[in-house]
Tab-separated table of C-alpha atoms in Angstrom:
chain	number	residue	atom	x	y	z
A	1	MET	CA	10.694	0.851	-6.778
A	2	LEU	CA	12.753	2.864	-3.931
A	3	ALA	CA	9.219	4.752	-3.288
A	4	VAL	CA	7.099	1.898	-4.118
A	5	PHE	CA	8.832	0.296	-0.716
A	6	SER	CA	8.774	3.690	1.547
A	7	LEU	CA	5.292	4.092	1.003
A	8	ILE	CA	4.722	0.451	2.476
A	9	PHE	CA	6.532	0.521	5.343
A	10	ALA	CA	5.402	4.182	5.832
A	11	VAL	CA	1.535	4.035	5.805
A	12	VAL	CA	1.655	-0.207	6.867
A	13	PRO	CA	3.036	0.648	10.422
A	14	MET	CA	0.992	3.114	11.468
A	15	VAL	CA	-2.124	1.782	10.317
A	16	PHE	CA	-1.274	-1.026	12.387
A	17	TYR	CA	-0.730	1.069	15.451
A	18	LEU	CA	-3.845	3.087	14.580
A	19	TRP	CA	-6.278	-0.267	14.606
A	20	MET	CA	-4.748	-1.249	17.748
A	21	VAL	CA	-5.521	2.538	19.449
A	22	TRP	CA	-8.835	1.846	17.607
A	23	LEU	CA	-8.795	-1.146	19.655
A	24	MET	CA	-7.783	-0.064	23.468
A	25	ASP	CA	-11.320	1.838	23.290
A	26	ARG	CA	-12.841	-0.477	24.514
A	27	TYR	CA	-16.120	1.098	25.517
A	28	ASP	CA	-17.152	3.091	23.181
A	29	ARG	CA	-15.136	2.912	19.806
A	30	GLU	CA	-14.909	5.957	17.245
A	31	PRO	CA	-15.980	6.019	14.291
A	32	ILE	CA	-14.049	4.728	11.702
A	33	GLY	CA	-14.653	8.035	9.272
A	34	LEU	CA	-13.957	10.109	12.378
A	35	LEU	CA	-10.940	8.651	13.392
A	36	MET	CA	-9.602	8.927	10.091
A	37	LEU	CA	-10.003	12.401	9.597
A	38	HIS	CA	-7.812	12.804	12.530
A	39	PHE	CA	-5.468	10.324	11.461
A	40	LEU	CA	-5.898	12.607	7.691
A	41	TRP	CA	-4.984	15.742	9.188
A	42	GLY	CA	-1.951	14.851	10.580
A	43	ALA	CA	-1.231	13.370	7.694
A	44	LEU	CA	-1.572	15.879	5.114
A	45	GLY	CA	-2.647	18.889	7.152
A	46	ALA	CA	-0.510	19.318	10.084
A	47	VAL	CA	2.367	18.761	7.825
A	48	PHE	CA	0.933	20.741	5.391
A	49	PHE	CA	1.222	23.872	7.843
A	50	GLY	CA	3.965	22.321	9.637
A	51	ILE	CA	6.409	23.383	7.618
A	52	ILE	CA	4.359	26.394	5.791
A	53	GLY	CA	5.490	27.561	9.913
A	54	SER	CA	8.556	25.818	10.279
A	55	ILE	CA	9.792	28.156	7.729
A	56	ILE	CA	8.498	31.461	8.726
A	57	LEU	CA	9.224	30.768	12.498
A	58	SER	CA	13.183	29.918	11.223
A	59	ALA	CA	13.200	33.098	9.672
A	60	LEU	CA	11.989	34.564	12.320
A	61	VAL	CA	14.425	33.574	14.891
A	62	GLY	CA	17.029	33.369	12.791
A	63	THR	CA	18.104	29.729	14.040
A	64	ASN	CA	20.136	26.956	12.181
A	65	GLU	CA	19.434	23.544	11.029
A	66	PHE	CA	20.201	22.385	15.038
A	67	GLY	CA	17.358	24.600	16.145
A	68	ASP	CA	15.008	23.846	14.120
A	69	ALA	CA	14.996	20.291	14.445
A	70	ILE	CA	15.018	20.438	18.360
A	71	PHE	CA	13.461	24.521	18.808
A	72	VAL	CA	11.137	24.814	15.658
A	73	ALA	CA	9.912	22.034	15.068
A	74	PRO	CA	8.347	20.425	18.343
A	75	VAL	CA	6.727	24.435	18.801
A	76	VAL	CA	5.319	24.533	15.175
A	77	GLU	CA	4.312	20.531	14.989
A	78	GLU	CA	3.115	20.437	17.781
A	79	ILE	CA	0.298	23.211	17.654
A	80	THR	CA	-0.394	22.053	14.196
A	81	LYS	CA	-1.052	18.737	14.631
A	82	GLY	CA	-3.300	19.560	17.814
A	83	ILE	CA	-5.346	22.324	16.510
A	84	LEU	CA	-8.214	19.615	14.837
A	85	LEU	CA	-8.808	19.073	18.516
A	86	PHE	CA	-9.963	21.997	19.704
A	87	ALA	CA	-12.999	21.564	17.102
A	88	THR	CA	-13.465	18.346	17.448
A	89	VAL	CA	-13.980	18.335	21.419
A	90	ARG	CA	-16.800	20.292	20.717
A	91	MET	CA	-18.519	17.071	18.524
A	92	ARG	CA	-20.715	15.186	21.383
A	93	ARG	CA	-18.947	11.705	19.958
A	94	PHE	CA	-15.479	13.520	21.806
A	95	ASP	CA	-16.678	12.168	25.327
A	96	ASN	CA	-14.273	12.486	27.279
A	97	ILE	CA	-10.038	11.624	28.199
A	98	THR	CA	-9.914	8.219	26.632
A	99	ASP	CA	-11.500	9.932	23.009
A	100	GLY	CA	-8.884	12.628	23.347
A	101	ILE	CA	-6.360	10.444	23.542
A	102	VAL	CA	-7.468	7.916	20.952
A	103	TYR	CA	-7.910	11.265	18.799
A	104	GLY	CA	-4.753	12.682	19.482
A	105	MET	CA	-3.313	9.618	18.556
A	106	ALA	CA	-4.625	9.622	15.466
A	107	ILE	CA	-3.256	12.342	14.129
A	108	GLY	CA	-0.225	12.227	15.591
A	109	LEU	CA	0.430	8.623	13.652
A	110	GLY	CA	-0.712	9.954	10.568
A	111	PHE	CA	1.470	12.375	11.012
A	112	GLY	CA	4.268	10.357	11.602
A	113	MET	CA	3.242	8.563	8.544
A	114	THR	CA	3.802	11.319	6.566
A	115	GLU	CA	7.234	12.355	7.947
A	116	ASN	CA	8.423	8.410	7.786
A	117	PHE	CA	7.364	8.783	3.629
A	118	LEU	CA	9.805	11.541	3.648
A	119	TYR	CA	12.903	10.204	5.321
A	120	PHE	CA	12.039	7.373	3.766
A	121	LEU	CA	12.882	8.569	0.411
A	122	SER	CA	16.430	10.677	1.856
A	123	ALA	CA	18.192	7.532	2.304
A	124	GLN	CA	21.005	7.401	0.478
A	125	THR	CA	21.933	3.757	0.478
A	126	VAL	CA	20.168	0.558	1.526
A	127	GLY	CA	21.274	0.414	4.951
A	128	ASP	CA	20.264	3.732	5.728
A	129	TRP	CA	16.746	3.047	4.740
A	130	VAL	CA	16.865	-0.072	6.838
A	131	PHE	CA	17.885	2.211	9.958
A	132	LEU	CA	15.785	4.927	9.202
A	133	VAL	CA	12.472	2.211	8.588
A	134	ILE	CA	13.399	0.680	11.858
A	135	VAL	CA	14.266	3.518	13.885
A	136	ARG	CA	11.322	6.391	12.766
A	137	THR	CA	8.854	3.615	12.951
A	138	LEU	CA	9.351	1.747	16.295
A	139	PHE	CA	10.761	5.353	18.078
A	140	SER	CA	9.926	8.827	16.218
A	141	ALA	CA	6.258	8.042	14.927
A	142	VAL	CA	5.407	6.166	18.059
A	143	MET	CA	6.875	9.832	20.008
A	144	HIS	CA	4.354	11.569	17.241
A	145	ALA	CA	1.166	9.365	18.907
A	146	MET	CA	2.972	10.199	22.067
A	147	ALA	CA	3.006	13.655	21.977
A	148	THR	CA	-0.479	14.188	20.371
A	149	GLY	CA	-2.757	11.805	22.575
A	150	ILE	CA	-0.762	13.455	25.546
A	151	PHE	CA	-2.224	17.271	24.554
A	152	GLY	CA	-5.731	15.117	23.394
A	153	ALA	CA	-5.893	14.117	26.771
A	154	PHE	CA	-5.857	17.394	28.121
A	155	VAL	CA	-8.148	18.034	25.566
A	156	GLY	CA	-10.554	15.377	26.495
A	157	ALA	CA	-10.505	15.804	30.310
A	158	THR	CA	-11.722	20.103	30.051
A	159	LYS	CA	-14.476	19.585	27.714
A	160	PHE	CA	-16.423	20.478	30.330
A	161	SER	CA	-14.256	22.900	32.672
A	162	GLY	CA	-14.760	26.648	32.399
A	163	PHE	CA	-13.144	29.071	30.490
A	164	PHE	CA	-10.183	29.571	32.108
A	165	LYS	CA	-9.350	26.197	33.733
A	166	ARG	CA	-9.495	24.416	29.787
A	167	VAL	CA	-6.458	27.288	28.612
A	168	VAL	CA	-4.529	26.785	31.698
A	169	PHE	CA	-4.696	22.149	31.011
A	170	ARG	CA	-5.036	22.937	27.479
A	171	LEU	CA	-1.472	25.048	27.671
A	172	LEU	CA	-0.310	23.083	30.266
A	173	GLY	CA	-0.990	19.458	27.884
A	174	LEU	CA	0.323	21.488	24.757
A	175	PHE	CA	3.918	22.358	26.369
A	176	ILE	CA	3.912	19.037	27.827
A	177	ALA	CA	4.000	17.689	24.147
A	178	MET	CA	6.328	19.977	22.856
A	179	LEU	CA	8.617	18.968	25.748
A	180	MET	CA	8.516	15.502	24.741
A	181	HIS	CA	9.060	16.213	21.442
A	182	PHE	CA	11.604	18.344	22.361
A	183	THR	CA	13.405	15.419	24.525
A	184	TRP	CA	13.185	13.458	21.008
A	185	ASN	CA	14.389	15.318	18.711
A	186	TYR	CA	18.109	16.682	21.055
A	187	SER	CA	18.684	12.925	21.583
A	188	VAL	CA	19.007	12.249	18.482
A	189	SER	CA	20.078	14.710	16.893
A	190	ILE	CA	23.777	15.372	18.879
A	191	ASN	CA	26.645	12.565	17.998
A	192	ASP	CA	26.034	11.127	21.864
A	193	PRO	CA	25.995	7.587	21.879
A	194	ALA	CA	24.605	7.831	25.651
A	195	ALA	CA	21.882	10.450	24.482
A	196	GLN	CA	20.795	8.727	22.160
A	197	GLY	CA	19.881	5.820	24.061
A	198	LEU	CA	18.402	7.558	26.816
A	199	GLY	CA	16.093	9.196	23.909
A	200	LEU	CA	15.197	5.640	23.251
A	201	VAL	CA	14.456	4.533	26.691
A	202	PHE	CA	12.305	8.063	27.078
A	203	ILE	CA	9.998	6.641	24.799
A	204	LEU	CA	9.589	3.277	25.746
A	205	ILE	CA	8.376	5.226	29.131
A	206	SER	CA	5.760	7.634	27.571
A	207	VAL	CA	4.830	4.511	25.983
A	208	VAL	CA	4.312	2.755	29.615
A	209	ILE	CA	3.065	6.591	31.361
A	210	ILE	CA	0.570	6.403	28.031
A	211	PHE	CA	-1.161	3.136	28.352
A	212	VAL	CA	-1.610	3.733	31.570
A	213	ILE	CA	-3.629	6.576	32.103
A	214	LEU	CA	-6.036	4.986	29.245
A	215	GLN	CA	-6.537	2.748	31.308
A	216	ILE	CA	-7.271	4.598	33.998
A	217	ALA	CA	-9.250	6.609	31.627
A	218	LEU	CA	-11.125	3.368	30.677
A	219	ALA	CA	-11.559	2.418	34.569
A	220	TYR	CA	-13.647	5.361	35.028
A	221	GLU	CA	-15.884	4.731	31.796
A	222	SER	CA	-16.507	1.671	33.698
A	223	LYS	CA	-17.597	3.000	36.831
A	224	LEU	CA	-19.651	6.037	34.771
A	225	ILE	CA	-21.852	3.496	32.768
A	226	ARG	CA	-22.428	1.647	36.042
A	227	ARG	CA	-23.346	4.616	37.657
A	228	GLU	CA	-25.542	6.533	35.542
A	229	LEU	CA	-26.947	2.916	33.864
A	230	GLY	CA	-27.937	2.184	37.808
A	231	GLU	CA	-30.152	5.134	37.207
A	232	GLU	CA	-32.358	3.725	33.970
A	233	VAL	CA	-32.545	0.846	36.272
A	234	LYS	CA	-34.679	3.392	38.404
A	235	LEU	CA	-36.306	4.199	35.633
A	236	GLY	CA	-36.996	0.892	34.064
A	237	ILE	CA	-35.347	1.424	30.736
A	238	ILE	CA	-32.018	-0.460	31.550
A	239	PRO	CA	-33.051	-4.487	33.603
A	240	ALA	CA	-31.166	-4.578	36.537
A	241	GLU	CA	-29.337	-7.608	34.987
A	242	HIS	CA	-27.445	-6.172	32.537
A	243	LEU	CA	-25.906	-3.584	35.182
A	244	SER	CA	-23.496	-7.005	35.595
A	245	TYR	CA	-22.646	-6.685	32.385
A	246	LEU	CA	-23.140	-3.537	30.178
A	247	PRO	CA	-19.903	-1.832	31.983
A	248	TYR	CA	-16.770	-4.703	31.832
A	249	SER	CA	-16.076	-5.128	28.381
A	250	SER	CA	-14.811	-8.908	29.264
A	251	LYS	CA	-18.642	-9.725	30.254
A	252	ARG	CA	-20.285	-8.211	27.420
A	253	ARG	CA	-19.149	-10.517	25.164
A	254	LEU	CA	-20.609	-13.588	26.723
A	255	GLN	CA	-23.691	-15.424	25.494
A	256	GLY	CA	-27.038	-15.714	27.059
A	257	TRP	CA	-27.371	-12.746	29.022
A	258	MET	CA	-28.930	-10.631	26.212
A	259	PRO	CA	-32.811	-11.894	25.186
A	260	VAL	CA	-32.875	-10.480	22.116
A	261	ALA	CA	-29.153	-11.870	20.581
A	262	ASP	CA	-29.612	-10.682	17.062
A	263	LYS	CA	-29.985	-7.004	18.619
A	264	LYS	CA	-27.161	-7.316	21.684
A	265	LYS	CA	-24.859	-5.403	19.671
A	266	GLU	CA	-26.880	-2.512	19.200
A	267	TYR	CA	-28.219	-2.446	22.730
A	268	ILE	CA	-24.439	-2.609	23.868
A	269	ARG	CA	-23.785	1.003	21.644
A	270	LEU	CA	-27.214	2.339	23.078
A	271	ALA	CA	-27.027	1.812	26.900
A	272	THR	CA	-23.373	3.068	26.681
A	273	GLU	CA	-24.257	6.121	24.441
A	274	LEU	CA	-26.662	6.596	27.041
A	275	ALA	CA	-24.538	6.732	30.053
A	276	PHE	CA	-22.451	9.539	28.504
A	277	ARG	CA	-24.988	11.506	27.099
A	278	ARG	CA	-26.278	11.345	31.278
A	279	TYR	CA	-22.910	12.444	32.029
A	280	GLN	CA	-22.655	15.355	29.742
A	281	LEU	CA	-25.889	16.371	30.076
A	282	VAL	CA	-25.824	17.730	34.078
A	283	ARG	CA	-21.900	19.216	32.664
A	284	CYS	CA	-22.897	21.256	29.194
A	285	LYS	CA	-23.122	24.490	29.408
A	286	GLU	CA	-27.608	25.686	29.434
A	287	ASN	CA	-28.199	26.370	25.918
A	288	GLU	CA	-27.245	22.830	25.687
A	289	ARG	CA	-28.898	21.080	27.773
A	290	GLN	CA	-32.382	20.596	25.485
A	291	SER	CA	-30.180	19.171	22.895
A	292	TYR	CA	-28.636	16.443	24.993
A	293	GLU	CA	-32.322	15.426	27.018
A	294	ASN	CA	-33.699	15.136	23.847
A	295	ASP	CA	-30.591	13.087	22.597
A	296	ILE	CA	-31.517	10.918	25.497
A	297	GLU	CA	-35.290	10.513	25.261
A	298	ARG	CA	-34.767	9.407	21.740
A	299	ILE	CA	-31.872	6.140	22.876
A	300	ARG	CA	-34.346	5.618	25.268
A	301	ARG	CA	-36.769	5.088	23.136
A	302	GLU	CA	-34.909	3.075	21.080
A	303	ILE	CA	-33.644	1.060	23.552
A	304	LYS	CA	-37.129	0.219	24.387
A	305	LEU	CA	-37.822	-0.518	20.780
A	306	ILE	CA	-35.424	-2.965	20.851
A	307	PHE	CA	-37.754	-5.245	23.697
A	308	GLY	CA	-40.090	-4.440	21.902
A	309	VAL	CA	-41.986	-1.428	23.987
A	310	ASP	CA	-44.384	0.922	22.814
A	311	GLU	CA	-42.037	3.783	21.692
A	312	THR	CA	-44.486	6.286	22.444
A	313	ALA	CA	-44.063	5.460	25.909
A	314	THR	CA	-43.035	8.245	27.803
A	315	PRO	CA	-40.455	7.065	30.655
A	316	GLN	CA	-40.613	9.478	33.649
A	317	THR	CA	-37.137	11.426	33.610
A	318	LEU	CA	-34.699	12.178	36.372
A	319	PHE	CA	-34.282	15.915	34.951
């Protein structure tokens, strides 16, 4: 029975957190399949390699249990959690800071879910179990999400940067993630109520900080969508009046502005994708340009079809 309750209280809160994170990505929500890939990497792959890496590093440096908690775990676990982002950032769906935060937090939540389950199983009494559920659900697992989310933000921010800038800023993001992990682990590993209280405050502050970063990133996305679609208005692809709705998540939900009502959701998705592809085109590598240009022309044709325009028409292009 303990295993059943432990599984429920490990899985349900993390899935709920994941759903909330997904909803916060207001303009270009990530595909559920790709989101779950990151979540499952955290839950399975990162945990598996984290255990192996921790055993190896602990043996190499000769740390004790305390050293493992505050030094080995932050280094190894942040690397194993974040390594998937180096692969998925190459995907076209991985656009920017927002996506990095969302995917990073998904990994962290998956990792926290598995770690919570293992800790819940280790409880000796009901009181210990309840305490672990509260602290680990509200703080420890959230720490994993915040740390990998911050690293993801650095990965997303440097998607189109040069090699040197990518390396420097991603290492900086990884260091910050490790530092966050170290701070939390240290606060809960020493027998000092004051330090433990500061650890709880630290997690709350981290949540506020990443929420603010996410809101700033979303505000930038709104401006990007308006700017890029403004150019599509000049090409006759996007109706001018739609610029009052498409860049704003709250106005998109209004009724009456989209003449083809049954295609509204698809149109919003395509228009948003078009804006991001235009943004990516001017920043991508030369050998990627043709692929992005083809993508942009495909999206334009699909938008024209929604409005009943001949799909064989070739719009004027700025590129």
